[in-house]
Coordinates of C-alpha atoms in Angstrom, one line a residue:
M1 CA -101.7 -180.3 -168.4
R2 CA -101.8 -180.1 -173.9
R3 CA -102.6 -183.3 -174.7
H4 CA -98.7 -183.8 -176.6
R5 CA -98.7 -185.9 -180.4
N6 CA -94.2 -186.3 -181.4
V7 CA -94.7 -187.5 -184.5
K8 CA -96.0 -185.0 -187.7
I9 CA -98.1 -184.4 -190.4
V10 CA -97.1 -183.9 -193.9
A11 CA -100.3 -182.8 -196.3
T12 CA -100.1 -182.4 -199.9
L13 CA -101.6 -178.5 -201.7
G14 CA -103.1 -178.8 -204.4
P15 CA -106.9 -179.1 -206.2
A16 CA -109.2 -180.2 -203.0
S17 CA -107.4 -178.0 -200.7
S18 CA -106.1 -174.2 -202.1
S19 CA -109.2 -173.1 -200.6
K20 CA -107.6 -171.1 -197.2
E21 CA -110.7 -172.5 -195.4
M22 CA -109.7 -175.7 -196.7
I23 CA -105.9 -175.7 -195.7
R24 CA -107.1 -174.0 -191.9
A25 CA -109.4 -177.0 -191.9
L26 CA -105.8 -179.4 -192.1
F27 CA -103.6 -177.7 -190.2
D28 CA -106.8 -177.6 -186.8
A29 CA -107.0 -181.8 -188.2
G30 CA -102.9 -181.9 -187.3
A31 CA -101.3 -181.4 -189.8
D32 CA -98.1 -179.2 -189.4
V33 CA -95.7 -178.9 -192.5
F34 CA -97.7 -178.3 -195.4
R35 CA -95.9 -179.5 -199.6
L36 CA -96.2 -178.0 -202.3
N37 CA -94.9 -180.6 -205.0
M38 CA -93.5 -178.4 -208.0
S39 CA -94.7 -181.7 -210.3
H40 CA -98.3 -180.2 -210.5
G41 CA -99.8 -176.6 -210.4
S42 CA -97.6 -172.8 -211.6
H43 CA -96.2 -170.6 -209.3
D44 CA -99.2 -169.0 -208.4
D45 CA -101.1 -171.5 -207.4
H46 CA -98.0 -172.4 -205.4
R47 CA -97.3 -168.8 -204.8
E48 CA -100.7 -168.2 -203.2
R49 CA -101.1 -171.9 -200.9
H50 CA -97.8 -170.4 -200.0
D51 CA -99.4 -166.7 -198.5
T52 CA -102.7 -168.9 -197.3
I53 CA -100.5 -170.8 -195.4
R54 CA -98.0 -168.2 -194.0
E55 CA -102.0 -165.6 -193.2
I56 CA -103.2 -168.8 -191.5
E57 CA -99.5 -169.3 -189.0
A58 CA -100.4 -166.0 -188.2
E59 CA -103.4 -165.9 -187.2
T60 CA -102.2 -169.3 -184.9
G61 CA -99.1 -167.5 -183.7
R62 CA -97.5 -170.7 -184.7
P63 CA -94.7 -171.6 -186.9
I64 CA -95.9 -173.4 -189.5
A65 CA -92.7 -175.9 -191.8
I66 CA -93.7 -175.1 -195.9
L67 CA -92.6 -178.3 -198.2
A68 CA -91.3 -177.6 -201.9
D69 CA -91.3 -181.0 -203.7
L70 CA -89.2 -180.7 -207.2
Q71 CA -90.3 -182.5 -209.5
G72 CA -87.5 -183.8 -210.7
P73 CA -86.2 -185.5 -214.6
K74 CA -88.6 -187.7 -216.1
L75 CA -87.6 -189.9 -217.8
R76 CA -90.3 -190.8 -220.4
V77 CA -91.4 -192.4 -224.3
G78 CA -92.2 -190.5 -227.5
P79 CA -96.0 -190.0 -228.1
F80 CA -97.3 -193.4 -230.9
A81 CA -98.4 -193.3 -234.2
A82 CA -101.7 -195.2 -233.9
G83 CA -102.7 -195.4 -229.9
P84 CA -101.4 -197.7 -226.9
H85 CA -99.9 -201.0 -228.6
D86 CA -100.4 -204.9 -226.2
L87 CA -96.6 -206.7 -225.8
A88 CA -96.6 -209.7 -224.7
V89 CA -93.5 -211.9 -222.6
G90 CA -91.0 -212.3 -225.7
D91 CA -92.0 -209.7 -227.7
H92 CA -88.6 -207.6 -229.8
F93 CA -89.5 -203.9 -228.9
R94 CA -86.8 -201.7 -229.5
F95 CA -86.3 -198.0 -228.3
D96 CA -84.1 -195.2 -229.9
L97 CA -83.6 -191.8 -230.2
S98 CA -85.2 -191.5 -234.3
S99 CA -88.4 -188.3 -234.1
V100 CA -90.7 -191.1 -235.6
P101 CA -93.6 -191.7 -233.9
G102 CA -93.3 -194.8 -232.2
D103 CA -95.6 -198.2 -233.2
A104 CA -96.0 -202.0 -232.4
T105 CA -92.3 -203.3 -233.0
R106 CA -90.1 -199.5 -231.1
V107 CA -90.6 -196.3 -230.0
S108 CA -89.0 -192.9 -229.4
L109 CA -86.1 -193.0 -225.5
P110 CA -85.1 -189.6 -225.9
H111 CA -82.7 -189.6 -222.9
P112 CA -79.4 -190.3 -224.9
E113 CA -78.4 -190.7 -220.9
I114 CA -80.2 -194.0 -220.7
F115 CA -78.6 -195.0 -223.7
A116 CA -74.9 -194.3 -222.5
A117 CA -75.6 -196.6 -219.1
L118 CA -77.0 -198.9 -219.9
I119 CA -74.9 -202.3 -220.9
E120 CA -77.2 -205.8 -222.2
G121 CA -78.6 -207.5 -219.0
S122 CA -80.2 -204.4 -217.9
E123 CA -83.7 -203.8 -216.9
L124 CA -86.2 -201.0 -218.2
L125 CA -89.6 -201.1 -216.1
V126 CA -92.4 -198.9 -218.2
N127 CA -95.3 -197.3 -216.8
D128 CA -94.5 -198.0 -213.3
G129 CA -93.0 -201.2 -213.9
K130 CA -96.6 -202.7 -215.2
I131 CA -93.9 -203.9 -218.7
R132 CA -90.7 -204.8 -218.4
L133 CA -88.3 -205.4 -220.8
T134 CA -84.3 -206.7 -220.7
V135 CA -81.3 -205.7 -222.5
Q136 CA -80.7 -207.5 -225.6
K137 CA -78.0 -204.9 -227.6
C138 CA -77.4 -201.6 -227.1
G139 CA -75.7 -198.5 -228.0
P140 CA -75.4 -194.5 -227.9
D141 CA -78.7 -194.4 -229.5
F142 CA -80.7 -197.3 -229.5
A143 CA -81.5 -200.6 -226.5
D144 CA -83.2 -203.5 -228.3
C145 CA -84.4 -205.4 -225.4
V146 CA -87.4 -208.3 -225.1
V147 CA -90.1 -208.3 -223.1
T148 CA -90.0 -210.3 -219.6
V149 CA -93.2 -208.5 -217.9
A150 CA -96.9 -207.5 -220.7
G151 CA -98.7 -204.6 -220.9
A152 CA -100.1 -201.6 -223.1
I153 CA -97.6 -199.1 -224.0
S154 CA -98.6 -195.9 -225.3
D155 CA -98.1 -191.7 -225.4
R156 CA -95.7 -190.7 -223.1
K157 CA -95.7 -193.0 -220.3
G158 CA -92.7 -193.2 -218.2
V159 CA -89.2 -194.9 -217.6
N160 CA -86.9 -197.0 -214.8
V161 CA -83.9 -197.7 -214.7
P162 CA -82.8 -200.0 -211.5
D163 CA -80.3 -201.8 -211.4
V164 CA -77.8 -198.5 -213.1
V165 CA -76.7 -194.7 -212.2
L166 CA -78.3 -192.8 -214.8
P167 CA -75.9 -189.8 -215.8
L168 CA -78.8 -187.2 -214.6
A169 CA -78.2 -184.3 -212.8
A170 CA -81.4 -184.5 -210.3
L171 CA -81.8 -180.8 -211.3
S172 CA -83.7 -180.5 -214.5
D173 CA -84.2 -176.8 -215.8
K174 CA -87.0 -176.8 -214.8
D175 CA -85.8 -177.8 -211.5
R176 CA -83.3 -175.2 -210.9
A177 CA -86.0 -172.4 -211.5
D178 CA -88.6 -173.7 -208.8
L179 CA -85.5 -173.6 -206.5
E180 CA -85.4 -170.7 -207.3
F181 CA -87.7 -169.0 -207.0
A182 CA -88.9 -171.0 -204.1
C183 CA -86.1 -170.3 -201.8
E184 CA -87.1 -166.4 -203.2
L185 CA -91.1 -167.3 -201.7
G186 CA -89.6 -168.1 -198.7
V187 CA -89.9 -171.7 -198.6
D188 CA -88.3 -174.3 -195.0
W189 CA -88.0 -177.3 -196.7
L190 CA -87.2 -178.7 -200.7
A191 CA -87.6 -182.3 -201.1
L192 CA -85.0 -182.8 -204.2
S193 CA -86.0 -185.8 -206.9
F194 CA -84.2 -188.5 -208.3
V195 CA -81.2 -188.4 -206.0
Q196 CA -78.7 -191.1 -207.1
R197 CA -75.2 -189.7 -205.5
A198 CA -74.5 -187.1 -202.7
E199 CA -73.5 -184.8 -205.2
D200 CA -76.5 -184.4 -206.8
V201 CA -77.5 -182.8 -202.9
E202 CA -74.8 -180.7 -202.4
E203 CA -75.9 -179.3 -206.0
A204 CA -78.5 -178.2 -204.7
K205 CA -77.7 -177.0 -201.2
T206 CA -75.0 -174.7 -203.6
L207 CA -78.2 -174.0 -205.3
A208 CA -80.2 -172.8 -202.6
K209 CA -77.6 -171.0 -200.3
G210 CA -79.0 -171.7 -197.0
R211 CA -82.8 -169.9 -197.7
A212 CA -84.0 -173.5 -197.3
A213 CA -82.6 -177.1 -196.0
I214 CA -83.0 -180.1 -198.0
L215 CA -84.8 -182.9 -197.8
S216 CA -83.3 -186.2 -200.0
K217 CA -85.7 -188.3 -201.4
I218 CA -85.3 -192.0 -201.7
E219 CA -86.5 -193.3 -204.9
K220 CA -84.1 -195.2 -206.7
P221 CA -82.1 -198.4 -205.7
A222 CA -78.8 -196.0 -206.2
A223 CA -79.7 -193.9 -203.6
V224 CA -80.1 -196.3 -201.3
R225 CA -76.6 -198.2 -202.2
A226 CA -75.2 -195.1 -201.6
F227 CA -77.6 -194.1 -199.0
D228 CA -74.9 -193.4 -195.7
E229 CA -73.0 -190.8 -198.2
I230 CA -76.4 -188.7 -199.2
L231 CA -77.0 -188.8 -196.2
Q232 CA -74.1 -186.1 -194.3
A233 CA -74.7 -184.4 -197.5
S234 CA -78.5 -184.0 -196.9
D235 CA -80.2 -182.2 -194.3
G236 CA -82.9 -184.5 -194.4
I237 CA -84.6 -187.6 -195.4
M238 CA -88.5 -189.1 -197.2
V239 CA -88.1 -192.5 -198.0
A240 CA -90.7 -192.2 -201.2
R241 CA -91.8 -196.0 -201.6
G242 CA -93.6 -194.7 -204.5
D243 CA -90.5 -195.4 -207.3
L244 CA -88.6 -198.0 -204.3
G245 CA -91.1 -200.2 -205.0
V246 CA -91.0 -200.2 -208.9
E247 CA -87.2 -200.2 -209.0
L248 CA -86.9 -202.6 -206.8
P249 CA -89.0 -205.9 -204.7
V250 CA -91.4 -204.9 -203.5
H251 CA -91.0 -206.8 -200.6
S252 CA -88.2 -205.3 -200.2
V253 CA -88.7 -202.1 -199.2
P254 CA -90.0 -202.8 -195.5
P255 CA -86.5 -203.7 -194.1
I256 CA -85.4 -200.5 -196.4
Q257 CA -87.6 -198.3 -194.9
K258 CA -86.2 -199.2 -191.6
R259 CA -83.1 -199.7 -191.5
L260 CA -82.9 -196.2 -193.7
V261 CA -85.6 -194.6 -190.5
R262 CA -82.9 -196.7 -187.8
L263 CA -79.5 -194.6 -189.4
C264 CA -81.8 -191.0 -189.9
R265 CA -82.6 -190.9 -186.0
S266 CA -78.9 -191.8 -185.4
A267 CA -77.3 -189.0 -187.3
A268 CA -80.2 -187.1 -185.8
K269 CA -81.5 -185.8 -189.2
P270 CA -85.7 -186.3 -189.8
V271 CA -87.5 -188.3 -191.8
I272 CA -90.2 -188.6 -193.6
V273 CA -92.0 -192.2 -194.8
A274 CA -94.3 -191.7 -197.6
T275 CA -96.0 -192.6 -200.4
Q276 CA -100.0 -194.0 -200.4
M277 CA -100.2 -194.6 -197.4
L278 CA -103.5 -193.7 -196.8
E279 CA -104.9 -194.6 -200.1
S280 CA -108.4 -195.5 -200.3
M281 CA -108.5 -192.3 -198.8
I282 CA -109.3 -190.2 -201.2
D283 CA -112.5 -192.2 -202.8
S284 CA -112.8 -193.4 -198.9
P285 CA -113.8 -191.8 -195.5
M286 CA -112.5 -194.9 -193.8
P287 CA -108.8 -195.9 -194.2
T288 CA -108.7 -199.9 -194.6
R289 CA -106.8 -201.9 -192.1
A290 CA -103.6 -202.1 -194.0
E291 CA -103.7 -198.6 -194.1
V292 CA -103.7 -197.3 -190.9
S293 CA -101.3 -200.7 -189.4
D294 CA -98.8 -199.0 -192.3
V295 CA -99.4 -195.4 -190.9
A296 CA -98.0 -197.2 -187.2
N297 CA -95.4 -199.5 -188.0
A298 CA -94.1 -196.5 -189.6
I299 CA -94.6 -194.1 -186.1
Y300 CA -93.3 -197.9 -183.8
E301 CA -89.7 -197.0 -186.6
G302 CA -89.6 -193.8 -184.9
A303 CA -90.1 -191.7 -188.8
D304 CA -90.3 -188.2 -188.0
A305 CA -93.0 -187.5 -189.7
V306 CA -96.2 -189.3 -192.1
M307 CA -97.1 -187.9 -195.2
L308 CA -100.2 -187.5 -197.3
S309 CA -100.1 -187.2 -201.1
A310 CA -103.3 -187.1 -203.1
E311 CA -104.6 -188.2 -199.5
S312 CA -105.0 -184.8 -198.7
A313 CA -103.9 -182.9 -202.6
A314 CA -106.9 -184.3 -204.6
G315 CA -109.2 -186.4 -202.5
S316 CA -112.3 -186.4 -201.2
F317 CA -111.5 -186.6 -197.8
P318 CA -108.8 -184.3 -197.3
V319 CA -109.4 -183.5 -193.6
E320 CA -110.7 -186.9 -192.8
A321 CA -107.4 -188.4 -193.8
V322 CA -105.4 -185.3 -191.9
R323 CA -107.8 -186.5 -188.8
T324 CA -107.1 -190.5 -189.4
M325 CA -103.5 -190.0 -189.3
D326 CA -104.1 -187.8 -186.3
N327 CA -105.6 -190.8 -184.5
V328 CA -102.8 -193.3 -185.3
A329 CA -100.4 -191.6 -184.6
R330 CA -101.2 -190.5 -180.4
S331 CA -103.1 -194.6 -180.7
V332 CA -99.1 -196.2 -181.3
E333 CA -98.2 -193.2 -178.9
A334 CA -99.9 -194.2 -176.3
D335 CA -99.3 -198.3 -176.6
P336 CA -96.9 -198.8 -173.6
N337 CA -94.6 -201.3 -176.2
Y338 CA -94.3 -197.7 -178.8
R339 CA -92.2 -196.1 -175.8
S340 CA -90.0 -199.4 -175.2
I341 CA -89.7 -200.1 -179.4
I342 CA -88.8 -196.6 -179.4
E343 CA -86.4 -196.6 -176.1
A344 CA -84.8 -200.2 -177.9
A345 CA -83.9 -198.3 -180.9
R346 CA -81.7 -195.7 -178.5
K347 CA -78.2 -195.9 -179.1
A348 CA -75.6 -193.6 -177.1
S349 CA -73.5 -191.5 -178.3
L350 CA -71.5 -189.3 -176.4
S351 CA -68.7 -187.4 -178.2
S352 CA -69.6 -184.0 -178.4
V353 CA -70.6 -181.1 -175.3
P354 CA -73.8 -181.1 -177.3
D355 CA -74.4 -184.8 -177.1
A356 CA -73.3 -184.8 -173.0
I357 CA -76.4 -182.1 -172.8
V358 CA -78.2 -183.5 -174.5
T359 CA -78.1 -187.5 -173.0
A360 CA -78.7 -185.6 -169.6
A361 CA -81.4 -183.9 -170.1
R362 CA -83.2 -186.3 -171.5
E363 CA -81.9 -188.3 -168.4
I364 CA -83.4 -186.2 -165.1
A365 CA -86.5 -185.6 -167.8
E366 CA -87.8 -189.4 -167.7
T367 CA -86.4 -189.9 -164.0
T368 CA -87.5 -186.8 -161.7
D369 CA -90.9 -184.9 -162.7
I370 CA -90.0 -182.3 -164.9
A371 CA -93.1 -181.6 -167.3
A372 CA -90.9 -180.9 -170.7
I373 CA -87.1 -179.7 -172.3
C374 CA -86.8 -176.4 -173.2
A375 CA -83.8 -176.1 -175.6
F376 CA -82.9 -172.1 -176.8
S377 CA -80.9 -173.0 -181.0
Q378 CA -80.3 -170.5 -183.1
S379 CA -79.1 -173.4 -185.9
G380 CA -81.8 -175.8 -184.9
T381 CA -78.8 -178.4 -183.7
T382 CA -79.3 -178.8 -180.4
I383 CA -83.3 -179.2 -180.6
S384 CA -82.3 -181.8 -183.2
L385 CA -80.0 -183.9 -180.7
I386 CA -82.5 -183.4 -179.0
A387 CA -85.3 -185.1 -180.4
R388 CA -82.7 -188.2 -181.7
E389 CA -82.6 -189.1 -177.5
R390 CA -86.8 -189.1 -178.1
P391 CA -87.1 -188.3 -174.6
R392 CA -91.0 -188.5 -173.2
V393 CA -91.4 -185.6 -172.0
P394 CA -92.7 -182.4 -174.5
I395 CA -89.2 -180.8 -176.0
L396 CA -90.1 -176.8 -175.8
A397 CA -87.9 -175.5 -179.4
L398 CA -87.1 -171.9 -179.1
S399 CA -85.3 -170.0 -181.2
P400 CA -85.8 -166.6 -181.9
I401 CA -84.8 -167.4 -185.0
L402 CA -88.1 -167.7 -187.2
T403 CA -86.7 -169.6 -190.2
V404 CA -84.9 -172.6 -187.7
T405 CA -88.1 -172.5 -186.0
R406 CA -90.0 -173.1 -189.2
R407 CA -87.8 -176.2 -190.5
M408 CA -88.1 -177.8 -186.9
V409 CA -92.0 -178.3 -187.1
L410 CA -90.9 -181.3 -188.9
T411 CA -88.3 -182.5 -186.3
W412 CA -90.3 -185.1 -183.8
G413 CA -91.5 -184.6 -180.0
T414 CA -90.4 -179.9 -181.6
H415 CA -93.2 -177.9 -179.9
C416 CA -91.9 -174.1 -181.7
V417 CA -91.9 -171.1 -180.9
T418 CA -90.5 -168.2 -181.8
T419 CA -89.2 -166.2 -178.9
P420 CA -87.4 -161.9 -178.3
R421 CA -82.7 -162.6 -178.1
M422 CA -81.5 -163.3 -175.1
S423 CA -78.7 -162.0 -174.1
R424 CA -78.7 -164.1 -170.4
F425 CA -79.6 -167.4 -169.4
K426 CA -81.8 -166.1 -166.8
E427 CA -83.7 -164.6 -169.9
A428 CA -84.3 -168.0 -171.4
V429 CA -85.3 -169.3 -168.4
V430 CA -87.9 -167.7 -168.0
I431 CA -89.0 -167.3 -171.9
G432 CA -88.6 -171.0 -171.3
T433 CA -91.1 -171.9 -167.9
R434 CA -93.7 -169.3 -169.3
A435 CA -93.4 -171.1 -172.8
A436 CA -94.4 -174.1 -171.2
R437 CA -97.1 -172.4 -169.1
E438 CA -98.9 -170.3 -172.3
Y439 CA -98.7 -173.8 -174.6
G440 CA -100.1 -176.3 -171.7
F441 CA -97.1 -178.4 -170.7
A442 CA -97.4 -177.4 -167.5
D443 CA -98.1 -174.9 -164.5
E444 CA -96.3 -173.2 -161.8
T445 CA -96.1 -176.3 -159.8
R446 CA -93.6 -178.6 -162.2
Q447 CA -90.2 -178.1 -163.6
V448 CA -88.8 -178.0 -166.8
V449 CA -86.0 -179.2 -168.2
V450 CA -84.1 -175.6 -169.8
M451 CA -81.1 -175.4 -172.7
A452 CA -78.6 -173.0 -173.7
G453 CA -75.8 -171.9 -175.0
V454 CA -73.8 -169.4 -173.7
P455 CA -72.2 -166.5 -175.4
F456 CA -75.4 -166.1 -176.1
N457 CA -77.3 -166.2 -180.0
V458 CA -73.8 -168.2 -181.5
P459 CA -74.7 -171.8 -183.1
G460 CA -73.1 -174.9 -181.4
T461 CA -72.7 -173.1 -177.9
T462 CA -74.8 -174.8 -176.1
N463 CA -73.4 -175.5 -172.9
I464 CA -75.7 -175.2 -169.8
L465 CA -78.1 -177.2 -168.8
R466 CA -81.1 -175.6 -165.7
I467 CA -83.7 -177.4 -163.8
A468 CA -85.9 -174.6 -163.3
P469 CA -89.2 -174.3 -161.0
C470 CA -92.5 -172.6 -163.7
D471 CA -93.5 -170.6 -160.7
D472 CA -91.9 -166.7 -161.8
R473 CA -91.5 -165.6 -158.4
L474 CA -88.9 -169.3 -157.6
I475 CA -86.8 -167.9 -160.5
F476 CA -86.0 -164.9 -158.6
A477 CA -86.2 -165.8 -156.2
T478 CA -83.8 -167.8 -156.4
D479 CA -81.6 -165.8 -159.2
P480 CA -82.2 -162.3 -157.9
E481 CA -79.8 -161.3 -161.3

């Protein structure tokens, strides 16, 4: 029988992974989802990569999910007249709206929204937190600060403001243009940067008009504080630990990650753990032991997916990085402790008929000789509910809607299959059992659980569960209709 991997791997495409041969190699090594980073590359670059992925999808007959990651507003200082300047602890330094090039005492910060939000005592972080300043006095067009962590400041370095909610939309003009381009292209997921509040997510959903699912990146303290509302508004979550580790003490990030992953699972929404997972593999064919442990811990926590960024986009060993993640995932999932940890975090949720049916499906699969759960869905909701249960058997996610099967690729435990439309439950049983056999999850001697909703082709109607033999002759003998 097929050896199934539950956690999914997201691989970012870039200069090191743009050819069809390399993208196919990443897919063969275990990549389930490909990320297009809209912070880099042109629309033509992304269109070419998108089209290549779809060619590989057609050749392999397996749905592949594509995630377009929007850049978000970029807050940067202006240029300096005479190059970098060293700031020492205790130095006084001003940020302002003047367009005059900076010097050792001041620099332009062309973002009035920042000054509108600052108060005395606020922190400003420059160059990924390598320089830290505390605001002593501020107004609508300036902030006088004192340096608390020294460093060299130079042209166009990024600025973070961790302790205030900035009056900035998560979508810049570039992001809106990129969002429309990505939706017209046909991507499955949109990752939204700079999320601070649920309203940011709602704006993106309004613009997407259902053409892509919205995945919110949690990378700011404000998003952590408003997480419950953001999760409710989102279709999925990315724990973007890079910026979180800049704007929050680094030691606070691991417990935040664990809490967010559990909340996403409870809400039956996919969650990606991202940033610097195998960072050393940008330049090395082997990861560090700490990186392997980091990937493993995210899997033990129950993350739906783990992500590669520069490792696959610009590194020297993109295929090896994907293969490493695949090996770590398979090793973790073979560990008996993995099941006990995953199942200890399971929470009973029986508030609806679909909740009850997916719980019953999981219990039947775990107490009898069931090879897989075959779930038919119009919207993907039922499949997400099954994945929340983290069953011990594979989930065959079946839908006649290609966009649904592609989006469900990101969800834990799913093997996604696009099916013909059907009108009777018996058709679903036959299609489900044949899929289980075709994709190597069962043979004719095994049984599967089949779940569907009647009437067919209507979202939210999951109401039937059947234990079915995988032998077509037995299906027709017991159910001639």
